[in-house]
């Protein structure tokens, strides 16, 4: 009989979003007339920018003409897209990143998981708590952890708690860790990192030979001009960091699929025999073998994000969501709740009132306001007592949800 990857059996059974769906469906079944507003899952709601759609329509026409038809593209992505990314997202911010160090993919979620392919199984891995669950689950699947305990922590991880007490930025560990996942602006807390905080991480990583996985999926939502958008704005980061970026949240590509991973050329890891190995070479080999590139049409759509119209339209999308976030922050504060985030990120992180657990507050909000959010405890043990509200929704839904909450809580 064929055996299975037993590591999958260690994964926490009642995964967050299915459990939310179960409770919401049960509520709707019992209350079919209720108009439920979902401010839960982190998916965008507004249509794709016109510039991206126009570029994709033109790309489809290219595919219909023998002379401009495209078959397999480069596994790393087309040079015209990688060059625009290097120039606009990195070089324009003073980051010395070359197009050849950028790998186009169909999503940051996949890249965050796939990156483990090129690392050893004996690394000590640090994650923040709360955390984007993909970082944790992909390590469980790869067999890098033991079993889960009753607090929801897997044996083998170094957990770095982030709470209001430390301003939702993890303390630099006192022990030695090899791989560190950082996400700024953060999902789920909406927290940001200053240059000083990232510098402390880069210094730690360089001193310990660690690699930082920096998830910058929400960098476009930064409004404070003093905050870094890329870890490569920090001196020395090219020697210790891989950065993940995505078109999902800035340009609404969650259903279109395009992202990128930066692996600097001079980044190295250790082989078993003690020799230094360039991670770029391994990732290039991994992608060339297991991946066949993102569709030409989608890459043309992503390229249009960097046109004049594309920049203006994506700015418009982000401004729209950030106005939602501002409304959410203001109204929840008016309702007497303590709120964090939402100023440089599309997520508002709420302290649950009156000592309610995250799931108690979820049920209360669902039952009394018919509003769905995400329980903080679903992102990790230290998220208990918090709740995530997403700004990804229509203005009408945000206004109506806030009106109902103010009604019940004020
Ligand atoms: C949405 C999101 C991403 C982007 O994932 P894609 O697969 O590119 O859609 C990456 N990291 C975090 C933390 C996210 O919330």
CSV table of C-alpha atoms and ligand atoms in Angstrom, one decimal, residues 107-110 132 135 183 187 215 217-218 246 248-249 257 259 347, ligand 1:
chain,number,residue,atom,x,y,z
A,107,UNK,CA,1.7,33.8,-6.2
A,108,UNK,CA,3.6,34.7,-3.0
A,109,UNK,CA,1.7,32.1,-1.1
A,110,UNK,CA,3.2,29.4,-3.3
A,132,UNK,CA,0.2,34.3,8.3
A,135,UNK,CA,4.6,30.0,6.9
A,183,UNK,CA,5.8,40.3,7.2
A,187,UNK,CA,-1.1,40.4,8.0
A,215,UNK,CA,7.0,39.2,2.9
A,217,UNK,CA,2.8,41.7,0.0
A,218,UNK,CA,1.3,44.9,1.5
A,246,UNK,CA,2.7,40.1,-5.1
A,248,UNK,CA,-2.6,40.5,-5.5
A,249,UNK,CA,-3.3,43.3,-3.0
A,257,UNK,CA,-2.2,35.5,-10.2
A,259,UNK,CA,3.9,37.7,-7.9
A,347,UNK,CA,-6.1,45.3,8.2
B,1,LIG,C1,-2.3,38.0,0.4
B,1,LIG,C2,-1.0,37.7,0.9
B,1,LIG,C3,0.1,37.3,0.1
B,1,LIG,C4,-0.1,37.2,-1.4
B,1,LIG,O1,-0.4,35.9,-1.8
B,1,LIG,P1,-0.6,35.6,-3.4
B,1,LIG,O2,-0.4,34.1,-3.4
B,1,LIG,O3,0.4,36.3,-4.1
B,1,LIG,O4,-2.0,36.0,-3.7
B,1,LIG,C5,1.3,37.0,0.6
B,1,LIG,N1,1.5,37.1,2.0
B,1,LIG,C6,0.5,37.5,2.8
B,1,LIG,C7,0.8,37.7,4.2
B,1,LIG,C8,-0.7,37.8,2.3
B,1,LIG,O5,-1.7,38.2,3.1
